[in-house]
CSV table of C-alpha atoms (C1' of nucleotides) in Angstrom, one decimal:
chain,number,residue,atom,x,y,z
A,17,UNK,CA,0.0,0.0,0.0
A,18,UNK,CA,2.6,2.6,1.0
A,19,UNK,CA,4.1,4.3,3.9
A,20,UNK,CA,2.0,4.8,7.0
A,21,UNK,CA,1.3,8.1,8.6
A,22,UNK,CA,3.7,8.7,11.4
A,23,UNK,CA,1.8,11.4,13.3
A,24,UNK,CA,-1.2,11.0,15.7
A,25,UNK,CA,-4.1,12.3,13.6
A,26,UNK,CA,-6.3,13.1,16.6
A,27,UNK,CA,-3.5,15.1,18.3
A,28,UNK,CA,-2.8,16.8,15.0
A,29,UNK,CA,-6.4,18.0,14.4
A,30,UNK,CA,-6.6,19.1,18.0
A,31,UNK,CA,-3.6,21.2,17.5
A,32,UNK,CA,-5.3,22.8,14.5
A,33,UNK,CA,-8.4,23.4,16.6
A,34,UNK,CA,-6.3,25.2,19.2
A,35,UNK,CA,-4.6,27.4,16.6
A,36,UNK,CA,-7.8,28.5,14.9
A,37,UNK,CA,-9.5,28.8,18.2
A,38,UNK,CA,-6.9,31.1,19.7
A,39,UNK,CA,-6.2,33.3,16.7
A,40,UNK,CA,-9.0,33.0,14.2
A,41,UNK,CA,-8.8,31.8,10.6
A,42,UNK,CA,-6.9,34.6,8.9
A,43,UNK,CA,-4.4,35.3,11.6
A,44,UNK,CA,-3.4,31.6,11.8
A,45,UNK,CA,-0.6,30.7,9.3
A,46,UNK,CA,0.0,27.3,7.8
A,47,UNK,CA,3.4,27.2,9.5
A,48,UNK,CA,1.8,27.9,12.9
A,49,UNK,CA,-0.6,25.1,12.2
A,50,UNK,CA,2.0,22.6,11.2
A,51,UNK,CA,4.1,23.4,14.2
A,52,UNK,CA,1.3,23.0,16.7
A,53,UNK,CA,0.1,19.9,14.9
A,54,UNK,CA,3.6,18.3,15.2
A,55,UNK,CA,3.9,17.7,11.5
A,56,UNK,CA,5.6,19.2,8.5
A,57,UNK,CA,4.0,21.4,5.9
A,58,UNK,CA,4.0,18.7,3.3
A,59,UNK,CA,2.2,16.3,5.6
A,60,UNK,CA,-0.4,18.9,6.3
A,61,UNK,CA,-1.2,19.4,2.6
A,62,UNK,CA,-1.0,15.7,2.0
A,63,UNK,CA,-3.4,14.8,4.8
A,64,UNK,CA,-5.9,17.7,4.7
A,65,UNK,CA,-5.5,19.4,1.3
A,66,UNK,CA,-4.9,23.0,2.5
A,67,UNK,CA,-5.6,25.6,5.1
A,68,UNK,CA,-9.3,26.0,4.3
A,69,UNK,CA,-10.1,22.3,4.2
A,70,UNK,CA,-8.2,21.9,7.5
A,71,UNK,CA,-10.3,24.6,9.0
A,72,UNK,CA,-13.5,22.8,8.0
A,73,UNK,CA,-12.1,19.6,9.6
A,74,UNK,CA,-11.2,21.5,12.7
A,75,UNK,CA,-14.7,23.0,12.9
A,76,UNK,CA,-16.2,19.5,12.8
A,77,UNK,CA,-13.7,18.3,15.4
A,78,UNK,CA,-14.7,21.1,17.7
A,79,UNK,CA,-18.4,20.6,17.1
A,80,UNK,CA,-18.1,16.9,18.0
A,81,UNK,CA,-15.8,17.3,21.0
A,82,UNK,CA,-17.0,20.5,22.5
A,83,UNK,CA,-20.5,21.6,21.4
A,84,UNK,CA,-22.1,18.2,20.8
A,85,UNK,CA,-20.3,16.7,23.8
A,86,UNK,CA,-21.7,19.4,26.1
A,87,UNK,CA,-25.2,19.0,24.7
A,88,UNK,CA,-25.1,15.2,25.2
A,89,UNK,CA,-23.7,15.5,28.6
A,90,UNK,CA,-26.3,17.9,29.9
A,91,UNK,CA,-29.1,16.0,28.2
A,92,UNK,CA,-28.1,12.6,29.5
A,93,UNK,CA,-29.5,13.2,33.0
A,94,UNK,CA,-33.0,13.4,31.6
A,95,UNK,CA,-33.8,16.5,33.5
A,96,UNK,CA,-34.7,18.9,30.7
A,97,UNK,CA,-35.0,22.1,32.6
A,98,UNK,CA,-31.9,21.4,34.6
A,99,UNK,CA,-30.1,20.7,31.3
A,100,UNK,CA,-30.8,24.2,30.0
A,101,UNK,CA,-29.8,25.9,33.2
A,102,UNK,CA,-26.7,23.9,33.7
A,103,UNK,CA,-25.7,24.3,30.0
A,104,UNK,CA,-25.8,28.1,30.3
A,105,UNK,CA,-24.1,28.1,33.7
A,106,UNK,CA,-21.3,26.0,32.2
A,107,UNK,CA,-20.9,28.5,29.4
A,108,UNK,CA,-20.5,31.3,31.8
A,109,UNK,CA,-18.1,29.4,34.1
A,110,UNK,CA,-15.9,28.4,31.2
A,111,UNK,CA,-16.0,32.0,29.8
A,112,UNK,CA,-14.8,33.3,33.1
A,113,UNK,CA,-12.0,30.7,33.5
A,114,UNK,CA,-10.9,31.3,29.9
A,115,UNK,CA,-7.8,33.3,30.6
A,116,UNK,CA,-6.8,33.5,26.9
A,117,UNK,CA,-10.4,34.7,26.1
A,118,UNK,CA,-10.6,32.2,23.2
A,119,UNK,CA,-14.4,32.1,23.5
A,120,UNK,CA,-16.2,29.5,21.4
A,121,UNK,CA,-14.7,28.5,18.0
A,122,UNK,CA,-18.2,28.2,16.4
A,123,UNK,CA,-19.2,31.7,17.6
A,124,UNK,CA,-15.9,33.2,16.6
A,125,UNK,CA,-16.3,31.6,13.2
A,126,UNK,CA,-19.8,32.8,12.8
A,127,UNK,CA,-18.5,36.4,12.9
A,128,UNK,CA,-15.1,35.9,11.3
A,129,UNK,CA,-15.4,33.4,8.6
A,130,UNK,CA,-19.0,32.6,7.9
A,131,UNK,CA,-19.9,35.9,6.3
A,132,UNK,CA,-17.1,35.7,3.8
A,133,UNK,CA,-17.4,32.0,2.9
A,134,UNK,CA,-20.9,30.7,2.1
A,135,UNK,CA,-20.0,27.1,2.4
A,136,UNK,CA,-18.4,27.4,5.8
A,137,UNK,CA,-21.3,29.8,6.7
A,138,UNK,CA,-23.8,27.0,6.2
A,139,UNK,CA,-21.7,24.6,8.3
A,140,UNK,CA,-21.5,27.1,11.2
A,141,UNK,CA,-25.2,27.9,10.9
A,142,UNK,CA,-25.9,24.2,11.1
A,143,UNK,CA,-23.9,23.8,14.3
A,144,UNK,CA,-25.7,26.8,15.9
A,145,UNK,CA,-29.0,25.3,14.9
A,146,UNK,CA,-28.1,22.2,16.8
A,147,UNK,CA,-27.7,24.3,19.9
A,148,UNK,CA,-31.0,26.0,19.3
A,149,UNK,CA,-32.7,22.6,18.7
A,150,UNK,CA,-31.2,21.4,22.0
A,151,UNK,CA,-32.9,24.3,23.8
A,152,UNK,CA,-36.2,23.7,22.0
A,153,UNK,CA,-36.2,19.9,22.6
A,154,UNK,CA,-35.6,20.4,26.3
A,155,UNK,CA,-38.1,23.2,26.7
A,156,UNK,CA,-40.7,20.9,25.2
A,157,UNK,CA,-39.7,18.0,27.4
A,158,UNK,CA,-39.7,20.3,30.5
A,159,UNK,CA,-43.2,21.5,29.5
A,160,UNK,CA,-44.4,17.9,29.4
A,161,UNK,CA,-42.9,17.4,32.8
A,162,UNK,CA,-44.6,20.5,34.2
A,163,UNK,CA,-41.2,22.1,34.9
A,164,UNK,CA,-41.9,25.2,32.8
A,165,UNK,CA,-45.0,27.3,32.0
A,166,UNK,CA,-47.6,25.4,30.0
A,167,UNK,CA,-48.0,28.1,27.5
A,168,UNK,CA,-44.3,28.6,26.8
A,169,UNK,CA,-43.3,29.2,23.2
A,170,UNK,CA,-40.6,26.5,22.8
A,171,UNK,CA,-39.4,27.6,19.4
A,172,UNK,CA,-39.3,31.3,20.3
A,173,UNK,CA,-37.7,30.8,23.6
A,174,UNK,CA,-35.1,28.5,22.1
A,175,UNK,CA,-34.1,31.3,19.7
A,176,UNK,CA,-34.0,33.7,22.6
A,177,UNK,CA,-31.6,31.4,24.5
A,178,UNK,CA,-29.4,31.0,21.4
A,179,UNK,CA,-29.2,34.7,21.2
A,180,UNK,CA,-28.3,35.0,24.8
A,181,UNK,CA,-25.6,32.3,24.4
A,182,UNK,CA,-24.0,34.2,21.5
A,183,UNK,CA,-24.2,37.4,23.4
A,184,UNK,CA,-22.5,35.9,26.4
A,185,UNK,CA,-19.7,34.5,24.3
A,186,UNK,CA,-19.1,37.9,22.7
A,187,UNK,CA,-19.3,39.9,25.8
A,188,UNK,CA,-17.1,37.5,27.7
A,189,UNK,CA,-14.2,38.2,25.3
A,190,UNK,CA,-14.2,41.9,26.1
A,191,UNK,CA,-15.6,42.0,29.6
A,192,UNK,CA,-15.4,38.7,31.4
A,193,UNK,CA,-17.4,39.8,34.4
A,194,UNK,CA,-19.4,37.3,36.4
A,195,UNK,CA,-22.1,39.8,37.6
A,196,UNK,CA,-22.5,41.1,34.1
A,197,UNK,CA,-22.8,37.7,32.4
A,198,UNK,CA,-25.2,36.5,35.1
A,199,UNK,CA,-27.4,39.5,34.5
A,200,UNK,CA,-27.5,38.7,30.8
A,201,UNK,CA,-28.9,35.3,31.5
A,202,UNK,CA,-31.1,35.8,34.5
A,203,UNK,CA,-34.2,37.1,32.7
A,204,UNK,CA,-34.0,34.3,30.2
A,205,UNK,CA,-34.0,31.7,32.9
A,206,UNK,CA,-37.0,33.5,34.5
A,207,UNK,CA,-38.9,32.6,31.4
A,208,UNK,CA,-38.7,29.0,32.6
A,209,UNK,CA,-40.3,29.7,36.0
A,210,UNK,CA,-43.8,28.5,36.4
A,211,UNK,CA,-45.6,31.6,37.5
A,212,UNK,CA,-46.5,31.6,41.2
A,213,UNK,CA,-50.0,32.4,42.3
A,214,UNK,CA,-50.1,36.1,41.3
A,215,UNK,CA,-49.2,38.6,43.9
A,216,UNK,CA,-50.4,41.5,41.8
B,7,UNK,CA,3.8,75.9,7.4
B,8,UNK,CA,4.1,73.4,4.5
B,9,UNK,CA,2.1,71.7,1.9
B,10,UNK,CA,-1.6,71.2,2.6
B,11,UNK,CA,-3.3,67.7,2.6
B,12,UNK,CA,-5.0,67.2,-0.8
B,13,UNK,CA,-7.4,64.5,0.2
B,14,UNK,CA,-10.7,64.7,2.1
B,15,UNK,CA,-10.0,63.5,5.6
B,16,UNK,CA,-13.6,62.6,6.4
B,17,UNK,CA,-14.0,60.6,3.2
B,18,UNK,CA,-10.7,58.9,3.8
B,19,UNK,CA,-11.5,57.7,7.3
B,20,UNK,CA,-14.9,56.6,6.1
B,21,UNK,CA,-13.2,54.5,3.5
B,22,UNK,CA,-11.1,53.0,6.2
B,23,UNK,CA,-14.2,52.2,8.2
B,24,UNK,CA,-15.8,50.5,5.2
B,25,UNK,CA,-12.7,48.3,4.7
B,26,UNK,CA,-12.3,47.2,8.3
B,27,UNK,CA,-16.1,46.8,8.6
B,28,UNK,CA,-16.4,44.6,5.6
B,29,UNK,CA,-13.3,42.4,6.0
B,30,UNK,CA,-12.1,42.7,9.6
B,31,UNK,CA,-8.7,43.9,10.8
B,32,UNK,CA,-6.4,41.2,9.8
B,33,UNK,CA,-7.9,40.5,6.4
B,34,UNK,CA,-7.7,44.2,5.4
B,35,UNK,CA,-4.4,45.2,3.9
B,36,UNK,CA,-2.8,48.6,3.9
B,37,UNK,CA,-3.0,48.7,0.1
B,38,UNK,CA,-6.8,48.0,0.3
B,39,UNK,CA,-7.2,50.8,2.8
B,40,UNK,CA,-5.2,53.3,0.8
B,41,UNK,CA,-7.2,52.5,-2.4
B,42,UNK,CA,-10.6,52.8,-0.7
B,43,UNK,CA,-9.4,56.0,1.1
B,44,UNK,CA,-8.3,57.5,-2.2
B,45,UNK,CA,-4.8,58.2,-1.0
B,46,UNK,CA,-1.3,56.7,-1.4
B,47,UNK,CA,0.4,54.6,1.1
B,48,UNK,CA,2.8,57.3,2.1
B,49,UNK,CA,-0.1,59.6,2.9
B,50,UNK,CA,-1.7,57.0,5.0
B,51,UNK,CA,1.4,56.6,7.1
B,52,UNK,CA,2.0,60.3,7.3
B,53,UNK,CA,-1.6,61.1,8.4
B,54,UNK,CA,-2.4,58.1,10.6
B,55,UNK,CA,0.9,56.5,11.6
B,56,UNK,CA,0.1,52.9,10.5
B,57,UNK,CA,-2.6,50.2,10.2
B,58,UNK,CA,-3.3,49.8,13.8
B,59,UNK,CA,-3.5,53.5,14.6
B,60,UNK,CA,-5.8,53.9,11.6
B,61,UNK,CA,-8.0,51.1,13.0
B,62,UNK,CA,-8.4,52.9,16.3
B,63,UNK,CA,-9.3,56.1,14.4
B,64,UNK,CA,-11.8,54.1,12.3
B,65,UNK,CA,-13.3,52.6,15.5
B,66,UNK,CA,-13.8,56.1,16.9
B,67,UNK,CA,-15.3,57.4,13.7
B,68,UNK,CA,-17.7,54.4,13.6
B,69,UNK,CA,-18.7,54.9,17.2
B,70,UNK,CA,-19.4,58.6,16.7
B,71,UNK,CA,-21.3,58.2,13.4
B,72,UNK,CA,-23.1,55.0,13.9
B,73,UNK,CA,-23.4,53.9,17.5
B,74,UNK,CA,-23.6,57.2,19.3
B,75,UNK,CA,-25.7,58.7,16.5
B,76,UNK,CA,-28.2,56.0,16.9
B,77,UNK,CA,-28.3,56.4,20.6
B,78,UNK,CA,-28.8,60.1,20.4
B,79,UNK,CA,-31.4,59.8,17.7
B,80,UNK,CA,-33.6,57.4,19.6
B,81,UNK,CA,-33.1,59.2,22.9
B,82,UNK,CA,-34.0,62.6,21.4
B,83,UNK,CA,-37.8,62.0,21.4
B,84,UNK,CA,-37.8,61.8,25.2
B,85,UNK,CA,-39.9,58.6,25.1
B,86,UNK,CA,-37.5,56.2,27.0
B,87,UNK,CA,-39.4,53.0,26.5
B,88,UNK,CA,-40.0,53.7,22.9
B,89,UNK,CA,-36.3,54.5,22.5
B,90,UNK,CA,-35.3,51.0,23.7
B,91,UNK,CA,-37.8,49.3,21.5
B,92,UNK,CA,-37.1,51.3,18.4
B,93,UNK,CA,-33.3,50.9,19.0
B,94,UNK,CA,-33.6,47.2,18.9
B,95,UNK,CA,-36.0,47.2,16.0
B,96,UNK,CA,-33.6,49.3,14.0
B,97,UNK,CA,-30.8,46.9,14.7
B,98,UNK,CA,-32.9,44.0,13.4
B,99,UNK,CA,-34.0,46.0,10.3
B,100,UNK,CA,-30.5,47.0,9.5
B,101,UNK,CA,-29.2,43.5,10.0
B,102,UNK,CA,-31.8,42.1,7.6
B,103,UNK,CA,-31.1,44.7,5.0
B,104,UNK,CA,-27.3,44.2,5.3
B,105,UNK,CA,-26.7,42.2,2.2
B,106,UNK,CA,-23.0,42.1,2.7
B,107,UNK,CA,-23.6,40.9,6.3
B,108,UNK,CA,-21.1,43.3,7.6
B,109,UNK,CA,-22.8,43.4,11.0
B,110,UNK,CA,-21.6,46.0,13.5
B,111,UNK,CA,-17.9,47.1,13.5
B,112,UNK,CA,-17.9,47.3,17.3
B,113,UNK,CA,-19.3,43.8,17.7
B,114,UNK,CA,-17.0,42.4,15.1
B,115,UNK,CA,-14.0,44.0,16.7
B,116,UNK,CA,-15.1,42.7,20.2
B,117,UNK,CA,-14.6,39.2,18.9
B,118,UNK,CA,-11.8,39.7,16.3
B,119,UNK,CA,-9.4,42.3,17.7
B,120,UNK,CA,-10.2,43.0,21.3
B,121,UNK,CA,-9.1,39.7,22.8
B,122,UNK,CA,-5.7,40.0,21.1
B,123,UNK,CA,-5.0,43.7,21.8
B,124,UNK,CA,-5.6,44.9,25.4
B,125,UNK,CA,-5.7,48.6,24.5
B,126,UNK,CA,-8.2,48.2,21.7
B,127,UNK,CA,-10.1,45.8,23.9
B,128,UNK,CA,-10.6,48.6,26.4
B,129,UNK,CA,-11.8,51.0,23.7
B,130,UNK,CA,-14.3,48.5,22.4
B,131,UNK,CA,-15.5,47.6,25.9
B,132,UNK,CA,-16.0,51.3,26.5
B,133,UNK,CA,-18.2,51.6,23.4
B,134,UNK,CA,-20.3,48.6,24.4
B,135,UNK,CA,-20.7,50.0,27.9
B,136,UNK,CA,-22.1,53.2,26.3
B,137,UNK,CA,-24.8,51.1,24.7
B,138,UNK,CA,-25.5,49.3,28.0
B,139,UNK,CA,-25.7,52.7,29.8
B,140,UNK,CA,-28.1,53.9,27.2
B,141,UNK,CA,-30.4,51.0,28.0
B,142,UNK,CA,-30.1,51.5,31.8
B,143,UNK,CA,-30.7,55.3,31.5
B,144,UNK,CA,-33.8,54.7,29.5
B,145,UNK,CA,-35.1,51.9,31.7
B,146,UNK,CA,-34.8,54.2,34.7
B,147,UNK,CA,-36.5,57.0,32.9
B,148,UNK,CA,-39.3,54.7,31.7
B,149,UNK,CA,-39.7,53.5,35.3
B,150,UNK,CA,-40.1,57.1,36.5
B,151,UNK,CA,-42.7,57.6,33.8
B,152,UNK,CA,-44.5,54.4,34.8
B,153,UNK,CA,-43.9,52.8,31.4
B,154,UNK,CA,-42.2,49.8,32.8
B,155,UNK,CA,-42.7,47.7,36.0
B,156,UNK,CA,-41.9,49.6,39.1
B,157,UNK,CA,-39.6,46.8,40.5
B,158,UNK,CA,-37.6,46.4,37.3
B,159,UNK,CA,-33.8,45.9,37.8
B,160,UNK,CA,-32.5,48.6,35.5
B,161,UNK,CA,-28.8,47.6,35.7
B,162,UNK,CA,-29.6,43.9,35.2
B,163,UNK,CA,-32.0,44.3,32.4
B,164,UNK,CA,-29.6,46.7,30.6
B,165,UNK,CA,-27.0,44.0,30.7
B,166,UNK,CA,-29.6,41.5,29.4
B,167,UNK,CA,-30.4,43.9,26.5
B,168,UNK,CA,-26.8,44.4,25.6
B,169,UNK,CA,-26.4,40.6,25.5
B,170,UNK,CA,-29.4,40.3,23.2
B,171,UNK,CA,-28.0,43.0,21.0
B,172,UNK,CA,-24.7,41.2,20.6
B,173,UNK,CA,-26.5,37.9,20.0
B,174,UNK,CA,-28.6,39.4,17.3
B,175,UNK,CA,-25.6,40.9,15.5
B,176,UNK,CA,-23.8,37.6,15.6
B,177,UNK,CA,-26.8,35.5,14.5
B,178,UNK,CA,-27.7,37.9,11.7
B,179,UNK,CA,-24.3,37.3,10.1
B,180,UNK,CA,-24.9,33.6,9.7
B,181,UNK,CA,-28.7,33.4,9.6
B,182,UNK,CA,-30.4,36.7,8.8
B,183,UNK,CA,-33.9,35.6,9.4
B,184,UNK,CA,-36.6,38.0,10.5
B,185,UNK,CA,-38.6,35.5,12.5
B,186,UNK,CA,-35.6,34.1,14.3
B,187,UNK,CA,-34.2,37.6,15.2
B,188,UNK,CA,-37.7,38.7,16.4
B,189,UNK,CA,-37.9,35.7,18.6
B,190,UNK,CA,-34.5,36.5,20.2
B,191,UNK,CA,-35.8,39.9,21.2
B,192,UNK,CA,-39.4,39.4,22.1
B,193,UNK,CA,-38.9,38.0,25.6
B,194,UNK,CA,-36.6,40.8,26.4
B,195,UNK,CA,-39.2,43.4,25.4
B,196,UNK,CA,-41.7,41.6,27.5
B,197,UNK,CA,-39.6,42.5,30.5
B,198,UNK,CA,-40.7,46.1,29.9
B,199,UNK,CA,-44.4,45.3,30.0
B,200,UNK,CA,-46.2,46.5,33.1
B,201,UNK,CA,-47.9,43.3,34.3
B,202,UNK,CA,-51.6,43.2,33.7
B,203,UNK,CA,-54.0,42.3,36.5
B,204,UNK,CA,-53.1,38.7,36.9
B,205,UNK,CA,-55.1,36.1,34.9
B,206,UNK,CA,-53.6,33.2,36.8
C,24,DA,C1',13.0,85.0,-4.7
C,25,DG,C1',14.6,81.9,-1.3
C,26,DT,C1',14.0,79.0,2.7
C,27,DT,C1',11.5,75.7,5.4
C,28,DT,C1',8.1,72.5,6.2
C,29,DT,C1',4.8,69.2,5.0
C,30,DT,C1',2.5,66.1,1.6
C,31,DT,C1',2.7,63.1,-2.3
C,32,DG,C1',3.8,59.2,-5.7
C,33,DT,C1',7.0,55.7,-6.6
C,34,DA,C1',9.8,52.2,-5.6
C,35,DG,C1',11.3,48.8,-2.8
C,36,DC,C1',12.8,46.9,1.8
C,37,DG,C1',12.8,42.3,4.6
C,38,DA,C1',9.6,39.2,6.2
C,39,DA,C1',5.8,36.2,6.0
C,40,DC,C1',2.1,34.3,3.3
C,41,DG,C1',-0.2,29.7,1.1
C,42,DC,C1',1.4,26.3,-1.4
C,43,DT,C1',4.4,23.0,-4.2
C,44,DC,C1',8.4,20.5,-5.8
C,45,DT,C1',11.8,17.0,-5.1
C,46,DA,C1',14.4,13.5,-3.2
C,47,DG,C1',14.3,10.0,-0.1
C,48,DA,C1',12.3,7.0,3.6
C,49,DA,C1',9.0,3.6,4.9
C,50,DT,C1',5.4,0.4,3.9
C,51,DG,C1',2.5,-3.8,1.4
C,52,DA,C1',2.3,-6.5,-2.7
C,53,DT,C1',4.6,-9.4,-6.1
D,12,DA,C1',14.5,-8.6,-3.9
D,13,DT,C1',11.9,-5.6,-6.5
D,14,DC,C1',8.2,-2.7,-7.3
D,15,DA,C1',4.5,0.5,-6.7
D,16,DT,C1',2.7,3.5,-3.5
D,17,DT,C1',2.4,6.6,0.2
D,18,DC,C1',4.4,9.7,3.6
D,19,DT,C1',8.1,13.0,5.3
D,20,DA,C1',11.5,16.7,5.4
D,21,DG,C1',13.5,20.7,3.3
D,22,DA,C1',14.0,24.1,0.1
D,23,DG,C1',11.9,27.3,-2.4
D,24,DC,C1',8.2,29.0,-5.6
D,25,DG,C1',5.7,33.6,-6.6
D,26,DT,C1',2.9,36.7,-4.1
D,27,DT,C1',1.6,39.8,-0.6
D,28,DC,C1',2.4,41.7,3.8
D,29,DG,C1',3.3,46.3,6.8
D,30,DC,C1',6.2,49.7,6.4
D,31,DT,C1',9.9,53.1,4.8
D,32,DA,C1',13.4,55.9,2.0
D,33,DC,C1',13.6,59.3,-1.4
D,34,DA,C1',12.8,63.0,-4.2
D,35,DA,C1',9.6,66.0,-6.5
D,36,DA,C1',5.7,69.1,-5.5
D,37,DA,C1',3.1,72.5,-3.0
D,38,DA,C1',2.2,75.4,0.6
D,39,DA,C1',3.7,79.4,4.4
D,40,DC,C1',7.4,81.8,6.2
D,41,DT,C1',11.3,85.7,5.7
DNA sequence: AGTTTTTTGTAGCGAACGCTCTAGAATGAT
DNA sequence: ATCATTCTAGAGCGTTCGCTACAAAAAACT
């Protein structure tokens, strides 16, 4: 058949993710990528085709290992309302601990790359839609379980929560302040509260 | 004194704004800038010092002509609640009409440039804070006028609205869909509603 | 007019860019 | 062992990057 690849392909693509995540698409050079991936330039082109194709691969890797992993983890407990709240709480926690202020690769790409590359734009939009669908799915499940108001608009609130999520990830990169980020989310979580017997 | 500048400085800086706005900081070259500004490279360096200094100048120009202008325009009518609602409605309208999907230069910079440049980061954070302060100021005025609930948390809701605004501008660049963006905003605007006599 | 100061166009600096070429090393098939 | 195939390392392709040196041009001073 031919010579076998010598490098660890998982470690390599993770290195690419780290590069694009930290610096963005344009500001990351092929030499940076190869160095962090632990391979030579020729191997990079042989294995991935080029910078743009590698970026698409890195996006998918990130989606699988970060975004979808988080969704699956929070959804596994079968507590839909808790899943939504814990999901958002984790985003805030991670944003505050994120000393390098890397944010979320998908959100960064939505602003950086997607508007200038229709194909990548669709990929990113698809990943964001997965997050919105996670919200909607769990709102509906929580409604069936009586954990949220009966008349809640699952589709509408899921879009609202996606917007909140994007806002947090942007704001955290310029002002990673716990009180501020909590304030962004709080009214959204209040939407999930079953209204108490009115005190008006 | 010496020879006078031959180019229109306002048109030049507007050209720079357009470049950075459309393509971002890294992806915009000094040659692109000079061409769109209608000047030569030497004049650019003579007048602005360099790419980064020009970017800071372009940011300030954008803040004055776009962000602050919009704030002042909506606040001028003296209808604080209406100012908030119209402000957000205008953002959505502009995002949907924005065929090039340029979004907002301040928001783009918050994700692109700010995390990698502390000084510019503070500048951007300052501009975003101006928007949040606009929200808070008008929430408080609306409360005094009885247009919003008496017990509203002006600071907290202003942060929420800023988050919503950022989320819209990100989402609009990958999925400029009217129904989606309206759904993001609606629950936030509901916070401003004076609760009716309870129907629970 | 002559001097000084600033702006302008051109040309080009060294460095980095994405990418490719080439020679050789490492594999499975014959 | 030989072959065909694949992968790797290094050099280097042409281009573009941010920026600067230089001299001509244009203004305000004496």
